[in-house]
Amino acid sequence: MNTLDGYNQPLSTQEDVELTHVARGTPCGEYLRRFWHPIALTEELAGVPLPLRVLGEDLVLFRDKRGELGLLFRHCAHRGTSLEFGIVSERGLRCCYHGWLYDVDGRILETPAQPDNPVRRNACQGAYPTLEYSGLIFAYLGPQDERPTFPIYDSWSATSDTELVPFKLSYACNWLQIHENTADPMHIPFLHGRVSGVQFTPGFSELPLLSFANTPLGIVVNSTRYAEGRLWMRAADVIFPNVAQYPPAFETGEEERLLLGAWATRWVVPSDTTRSWVIGFRHFNTRLDPHGQGNREEIGLEKVDFSGQTPAAPEDRQRSPGDYEAMIGQGPIAIHANEHLLSSDRGVARLRKLLRQQVSSLQAGNTPELPRVYSEQPVPTYTYEALAPAPLPKDPASFQRIGDQTLDLLIESATETSSSRGEWLQRKIGELIRCL
Ligand code: FES
Ligand SMILES: [Fe+2]
């Protein structure tokens, strides 16, 4: 170790291209193109086309006067002017420059300066399929014969009163460092407590013991804490390729509860290699938020009622930085070759390893292994929180074991019916705690 010798300190500029680059033809760009991604809030479409850059492609999203959504290459197939200046028509979008009219699927409907021509019959504007779900617009940018079905996660209908409130946040950095944040729960007691000051509730400052397990969808990440006679376990979903779900961030760690279901679902969608969106749903129901702490008014375009996800106020950003500052602070693309990972970073290492397997498997000519065709039934997910009175675990090993065994039970519980799953889990985890 040579201190004060920055001159000789190795510093790589080598990006982890395989996992971070997202353009068409790159390994990860091709992998991500095998899934549906949210790209806009329904409320962003207000009568005029919306220019968007998605996975490095310049596109334009619009809703024609029939109500049909279209997602087209941004530059007109005639002489290339931007269709963000196009006029929304009864059917499709008309280019401002020479009036070509495009249908929502890219078909050329009119070339008014020369109505009868072979180009109109043989060419078309690049277009991608879209779908709309609960206030978010999703797109699929991959090959048509590999288009997956759209997954409906069980957390979206956890109770009959569950409401999904959409949000979209912009980040000036690579998608992966944002996604990795969920697989790195050891940042929580520091960034959201001991270092930056309490950003959620004081209970989060307690150091957790971490457990990780693979699920049929990706990874489940569990943090186990013990405080004031209670065991507190929180498990978040990391779903491939770019989805995550969390239990409530308002939890104080003081009230007893057992909750299967997510408080938020979010995708990290690359706009390009150095810009991303965090797009998702905040979930509302009386079970998740018995004290009514969520605030729908603070959720939407560039806002969410969840501390630290958007840029801090200028006077706070260096005194109480949040997730946003920490992730942007890793640079436009985090350079993995310069990191020094510890065992507490094993969730990040696991995520990268699985992602690399998926990406290289596709490169080898296989279809991505994780499910891409979903049944009509809601897809079981694993986000979970338990707060239960318990004796102080005898030693760190039994403390660790209860976290690990809880994850095993969570995964096993997915074979139960959705109505019996919560009860089954409550009983099994109760038995685990009694054996402490
Ligand atoms: S450039 Fe679009 S119609 Fe000519
Ligand atoms: Fe965080």
CSV table of C-alpha atoms in Angstrom, one decimal, residues 96-350:
chain,number,residue,atom,x,y,z
A,96,CYS,CA,-44.8,18.6,-40.9
A,97,TYR,CA,-42.4,18.9,-43.9
A,98,HIS,CA,-44.1,17.4,-46.9
A,99,GLY,CA,-47.2,15.9,-45.3
A,100,TRP,CA,-46.4,12.2,-45.3
A,101,LEU,CA,-49.0,10.4,-43.1
A,102,TYR,CA,-47.9,7.4,-41.0
A,103,ASP,CA,-50.2,5.0,-39.3
A,104,VAL,CA,-49.4,3.9,-35.7
A,105,ASP,CA,-47.7,0.8,-37.0
A,106,GLY,CA,-45.4,2.8,-39.3
A,107,ARG,CA,-47.3,2.1,-42.5
A,108,ILE,CA,-47.2,5.0,-45.0
A,109,LEU,CA,-50.8,6.0,-45.6
A,110,GLU,CA,-50.3,9.1,-47.7
A,111,THR,CA,-47.5,10.8,-49.7
A,112,PRO,CA,-49.5,13.8,-50.8
A,113,ALA,CA,-47.0,15.4,-53.2
A,114,GLN,CA,-47.0,12.2,-55.3
A,115,PRO,CA,-49.9,10.0,-54.1
A,116,ASP,CA,-49.1,7.0,-56.3
A,117,ASN,CA,-45.6,5.8,-55.9
A,118,PRO,CA,-43.8,2.5,-55.1
A,119,VAL,CA,-42.2,3.9,-52.0
A,120,ARG,CA,-45.5,4.3,-50.3
A,121,ARG,CA,-46.4,0.7,-50.9
A,122,ASN,CA,-42.9,-0.9,-50.2
A,123,ALA,CA,-41.4,1.2,-47.4
A,124,CYS,CA,-42.5,2.0,-43.9
A,125,GLN,CA,-41.4,4.1,-40.9
A,126,GLY,CA,-39.7,2.2,-38.1
A,127,ALA,CA,-42.3,1.4,-35.4
A,128,TYR,CA,-42.5,-0.5,-32.2
A,129,PRO,CA,-45.4,-2.1,-30.3
A,130,THR,CA,-46.8,-0.4,-27.2
A,131,LEU,CA,-49.2,-1.1,-24.5
A,132,GLU,CA,-50.7,0.9,-21.7
A,133,TYR,CA,-51.2,-0.3,-18.1
A,134,SER,CA,-52.5,1.8,-15.2
A,135,GLY,CA,-51.1,5.1,-16.3
A,136,LEU,CA,-47.8,3.9,-17.8
A,137,ILE,CA,-47.0,3.3,-21.5
A,138,PHE,CA,-44.8,0.3,-22.3
A,139,ALA,CA,-42.8,-0.5,-25.4
A,140,TYR,CA,-41.1,-3.5,-26.9
A,141,LEU,CA,-38.0,-2.8,-29.0
A,142,GLY,CA,-37.0,-6.3,-29.9
A,143,PRO,CA,-37.6,-8.8,-32.6
A,144,GLN,CA,-41.3,-9.5,-33.2
A,145,ASP,CA,-41.0,-13.2,-33.0
A,146,GLU,CA,-39.4,-13.0,-29.6
A,147,ARG,CA,-42.0,-10.6,-28.1
A,148,PRO,CA,-42.8,-11.7,-24.5
A,149,THR,CA,-46.2,-11.5,-22.9
A,150,PHE,CA,-46.6,-8.7,-20.4
A,151,PRO,CA,-46.2,-9.8,-16.8
A,152,ILE,CA,-48.9,-8.8,-14.3
A,153,TYR,CA,-47.3,-9.1,-10.9
A,154,ASP,CA,-49.3,-10.3,-7.9
A,155,SER,CA,-48.4,-7.2,-5.9
A,156,TRP,CA,-50.5,-5.0,-8.2
A,157,SER,CA,-53.7,-6.7,-6.9
A,158,ALA,CA,-52.5,-7.6,-3.4
A,159,THR,CA,-55.8,-6.4,-1.9
A,160,SER,CA,-59.1,-5.4,-3.5
A,161,ASP,CA,-58.3,-1.8,-2.7
A,162,THR,CA,-54.8,-1.7,-4.2
A,163,GLU,CA,-54.2,1.4,-6.4
A,164,LEU,CA,-51.1,1.9,-8.6
A,165,VAL,CA,-49.9,5.5,-8.9
A,166,PRO,CA,-47.3,6.0,-11.7
A,167,PHE,CA,-44.1,8.0,-11.5
A,168,LYS,CA,-41.1,8.7,-13.8
A,169,LEU,CA,-37.8,10.2,-12.6
A,170,SER,CA,-34.8,11.2,-14.8
A,171,TYR,CA,-31.2,10.2,-13.9
A,172,ALA,CA,-28.0,11.3,-15.7
A,173,CYS,CA,-26.2,8.0,-15.3
A,174,ASN,CA,-26.1,4.4,-16.6
A,175,TRP,CA,-29.0,2.1,-15.8
A,176,LEU,CA,-27.1,-0.6,-14.1
A,177,GLN,CA,-25.8,1.4,-11.1
A,178,ILE,CA,-29.4,2.5,-10.4
A,179,HIS,CA,-30.7,-1.1,-10.6
A,180,GLU,CA,-27.8,-2.4,-8.4
A,181,ASN,CA,-28.9,-0.1,-5.6
A,182,THR,CA,-31.7,-2.6,-4.7
A,183,ALA,CA,-29.2,-5.5,-4.5
A,184,ASP,CA,-27.0,-3.4,-2.1
A,185,PRO,CA,-29.2,-3.1,1.1
A,186,MET,CA,-26.1,-2.3,3.2
A,187,HIS,CA,-26.1,1.3,1.8
A,188,ILE,CA,-29.4,1.9,3.7
A,189,PRO,CA,-28.1,2.3,7.3
A,190,PHE,CA,-25.3,4.6,6.1
A,191,LEU,CA,-26.8,6.7,3.3
A,192,HIS,CA,-30.2,6.9,4.8
A,193,GLY,CA,-29.2,7.1,8.4
A,194,ARG,CA,-25.8,7.2,10.0
A,195,VAL,CA,-24.0,9.3,7.3
A,196,SER,CA,-26.7,11.5,5.7
A,197,GLY,CA,-29.0,11.7,8.7
A,198,VAL,CA,-32.3,10.0,9.1
A,199,GLN,CA,-34.0,9.9,5.7
A,200,PHE,CA,-36.6,7.2,6.2
A,201,THR,CA,-37.1,6.4,9.9
A,202,PRO,CA,-34.4,5.9,12.6
A,203,GLY,CA,-34.9,2.1,12.6
A,204,PHE,CA,-33.1,1.9,9.2
A,205,SER,CA,-29.8,3.0,10.8
A,206,GLU,CA,-29.5,-0.4,12.5
A,207,LEU,CA,-27.0,-2.6,10.6
A,208,PRO,CA,-28.8,-5.5,9.0
A,209,LEU,CA,-27.6,-9.1,8.4
A,210,LEU,CA,-28.1,-9.8,4.7
A,211,SER,CA,-29.5,-12.8,3.0
A,212,PHE,CA,-29.8,-13.4,-0.8
A,213,ALA,CA,-31.6,-16.1,-2.8
A,214,ASN,CA,-32.4,-16.7,-6.4
A,215,THR,CA,-36.1,-16.7,-7.4
A,216,PRO,CA,-37.8,-17.7,-10.6
A,217,LEU,CA,-37.8,-14.0,-11.5
A,218,GLY,CA,-34.3,-12.9,-10.3
A,219,ILE,CA,-33.1,-12.4,-6.7
A,220,VAL,CA,-34.7,-11.7,-3.4
A,221,VAL,CA,-32.7,-9.6,-1.0
A,222,ASN,CA,-33.4,-9.7,2.7
A,223,SER,CA,-32.2,-7.5,5.6
A,224,THR,CA,-32.7,-8.8,9.1
A,225,ARG,CA,-32.5,-6.4,12.1
A,226,TYR,CA,-33.2,-6.8,15.8
A,227,ALA,CA,-34.3,-3.9,17.9
A,228,GLU,CA,-36.3,-3.5,21.1
A,229,GLY,CA,-37.5,-7.1,21.4
A,230,ARG,CA,-38.5,-7.3,17.7
A,231,LEU,CA,-37.1,-9.1,14.8
A,232,TRP,CA,-37.5,-7.0,11.6
A,233,MET,CA,-37.1,-8.6,8.2
A,234,ARG,CA,-37.4,-6.8,4.9
A,235,ALA,CA,-37.2,-8.6,1.6
A,236,ALA,CA,-37.0,-6.8,-1.8
A,237,ASP,CA,-37.4,-8.3,-5.3
A,238,VAL,CA,-34.7,-7.8,-8.0
A,239,ILE,CA,-36.5,-9.0,-11.1
A,240,PHE,CA,-34.6,-9.5,-14.4
A,241,PRO,CA,-33.8,-7.6,-16.3
A,242,ASN,CA,-34.5,-4.2,-14.7
A,243,VAL,CA,-37.4,-4.4,-12.2
A,244,ALA,CA,-37.4,-4.1,-8.5
A,245,GLN,CA,-40.0,-4.1,-5.7
A,246,TYR,CA,-39.7,-2.8,-2.2
A,247,PRO,CA,-41.6,-3.0,1.1
A,248,PRO,CA,-42.7,0.3,2.7
A,249,ALA,CA,-40.1,3.0,3.3
A,250,PHE,CA,-42.2,4.6,6.1
A,251,GLU,CA,-41.8,1.6,8.4
A,252,THR,CA,-40.7,2.6,11.9
A,253,GLY,CA,-39.8,-0.9,13.0
A,254,GLU,CA,-42.0,-0.4,16.1
A,255,GLU,CA,-45.3,-2.0,15.2
A,256,GLU,CA,-45.9,-5.7,14.8
A,257,ARG,CA,-46.8,-6.8,11.3
A,258,LEU,CA,-46.4,-9.3,8.6
A,259,LEU,CA,-46.9,-8.2,5.1
A,260,LEU,CA,-46.5,-10.0,1.8
A,261,GLY,CA,-46.6,-7.4,-1.0
A,262,ALA,CA,-44.8,-4.4,-2.4
A,263,TRP,CA,-45.1,-0.8,-1.7
A,264,ALA,CA,-43.5,0.1,-5.1
A,265,THR,CA,-42.5,-1.5,-8.3
A,266,ARG,CA,-40.0,0.2,-10.5
A,267,TRP,CA,-38.1,-0.3,-13.7
A,268,VAL,CA,-34.8,1.3,-14.6
A,269,VAL,CA,-35.0,2.0,-18.3
A,270,PRO,CA,-32.0,3.2,-20.2
A,271,SER,CA,-32.7,6.3,-22.3
A,272,ASP,CA,-29.2,5.7,-23.6
A,273,THR,CA,-25.9,4.6,-22.0
A,274,THR,CA,-25.5,7.6,-19.7
A,275,ARG,CA,-29.1,8.6,-19.1
A,276,SER,CA,-31.9,6.6,-17.5
A,277,TRP,CA,-35.4,6.7,-16.2
A,278,VAL,CA,-36.7,5.2,-13.0
A,279,ILE,CA,-40.3,4.5,-13.9
A,280,GLY,CA,-42.8,2.6,-11.8
A,281,PHE,CA,-45.9,2.4,-9.6
A,282,ARG,CA,-46.3,3.4,-6.0
A,283,HIS,CA,-48.8,1.1,-4.5
A,284,PHE,CA,-51.5,2.2,-2.2
A,285,ASN,CA,-53.8,0.1,0.0
A,286,THR,CA,-54.8,0.2,3.6
A,287,ARG,CA,-52.7,-2.8,4.5
A,288,LEU,CA,-49.5,-1.3,3.2
A,289,ASP,CA,-50.1,2.1,4.6
A,290,PRO,CA,-52.4,1.9,7.7
A,291,HIS,CA,-51.5,5.4,8.9
A,292,GLY,CA,-52.0,7.1,5.5
A,293,GLN,CA,-48.4,8.3,5.2
A,294,GLY,CA,-48.3,8.1,1.4
A,295,ASN,CA,-49.0,11.2,-0.6
A,296,ARG,CA,-50.4,10.8,-4.1
A,297,GLU,CA,-49.9,14.5,-4.8
A,298,GLU,CA,-46.1,14.0,-4.6
A,299,ILE,CA,-46.1,11.2,-7.2
A,300,GLY,CA,-45.8,11.7,-10.9
A,301,LEU,CA,-43.5,13.2,-13.5
A,302,GLU,CA,-40.1,13.8,-11.7
A,303,LYS,CA,-41.5,13.3,-8.3
A,304,VAL,CA,-42.2,10.5,-5.8
A,305,ASP,CA,-43.1,10.5,-2.1
A,306,PHE,CA,-39.9,8.6,-1.3
A,307,SER,CA,-37.0,10.5,0.1
A,308,GLY,CA,-33.7,10.7,-1.9
A,309,GLN,CA,-34.9,9.6,-5.3
A,310,THR,CA,-34.8,13.0,-7.0
A,311,PRO,CA,-32.0,15.7,-6.8
A,312,ALA,CA,-31.6,17.1,-3.3
A,313,ALA,CA,-32.1,20.8,-2.8
A,314,PRO,CA,-28.8,22.6,-3.6
A,315,GLU,CA,-28.2,23.5,0.1
A,316,ASP,CA,-28.7,19.8,1.1
A,317,ARG,CA,-27.0,17.8,-1.7
A,318,GLN,CA,-23.6,17.7,0.1
A,319,ARG,CA,-24.9,17.6,3.6
A,320,SER,CA,-27.7,15.1,3.2
A,321,PRO,CA,-27.3,13.3,-0.1
A,322,GLY,CA,-29.8,10.6,-1.0
A,323,ASP,CA,-29.9,7.7,-3.4
A,324,TYR,CA,-30.0,10.1,-6.4
A,325,GLU,CA,-26.7,11.8,-5.4
A,326,ALA,CA,-25.0,8.5,-4.5
A,327,MET,CA,-25.9,6.9,-7.9
A,328,ILE,CA,-25.1,9.9,-10.0
A,329,GLY,CA,-21.9,10.3,-8.0
A,330,GLN,CA,-20.7,7.0,-9.4
A,331,GLY,CA,-20.2,8.8,-12.7
A,332,PRO,CA,-22.0,8.6,-16.0
A,333,ILE,CA,-21.0,4.9,-16.1
A,334,ALA,CA,-19.6,3.3,-12.9
A,335,ILE,CA,-16.2,1.8,-13.7
A,336,HIS,CA,-16.4,-1.7,-12.2
A,337,ALA,CA,-12.6,-2.2,-12.6
A,338,ASN,CA,-11.9,0.5,-10.0
A,339,GLU,CA,-14.2,-1.0,-7.3
A,340,HIS,CA,-13.2,-2.9,-4.2
A,341,LEU,CA,-16.2,-5.1,-3.3
A,342,LEU,CA,-16.7,-6.6,0.1
A,343,SER,CA,-18.8,-9.5,1.3
A,344,SER,CA,-21.6,-7.0,2.1
A,345,ASP,CA,-21.6,-6.3,-1.7
A,346,ARG,CA,-22.4,-9.9,-2.5
A,347,GLY,CA,-25.9,-8.9,-3.8
A,348,VAL,CA,-24.3,-6.7,-6.4
A,349,ALA,CA,-21.9,-9.4,-7.4
A,350,ARG,CA,-24.8,-11.9,-7.6
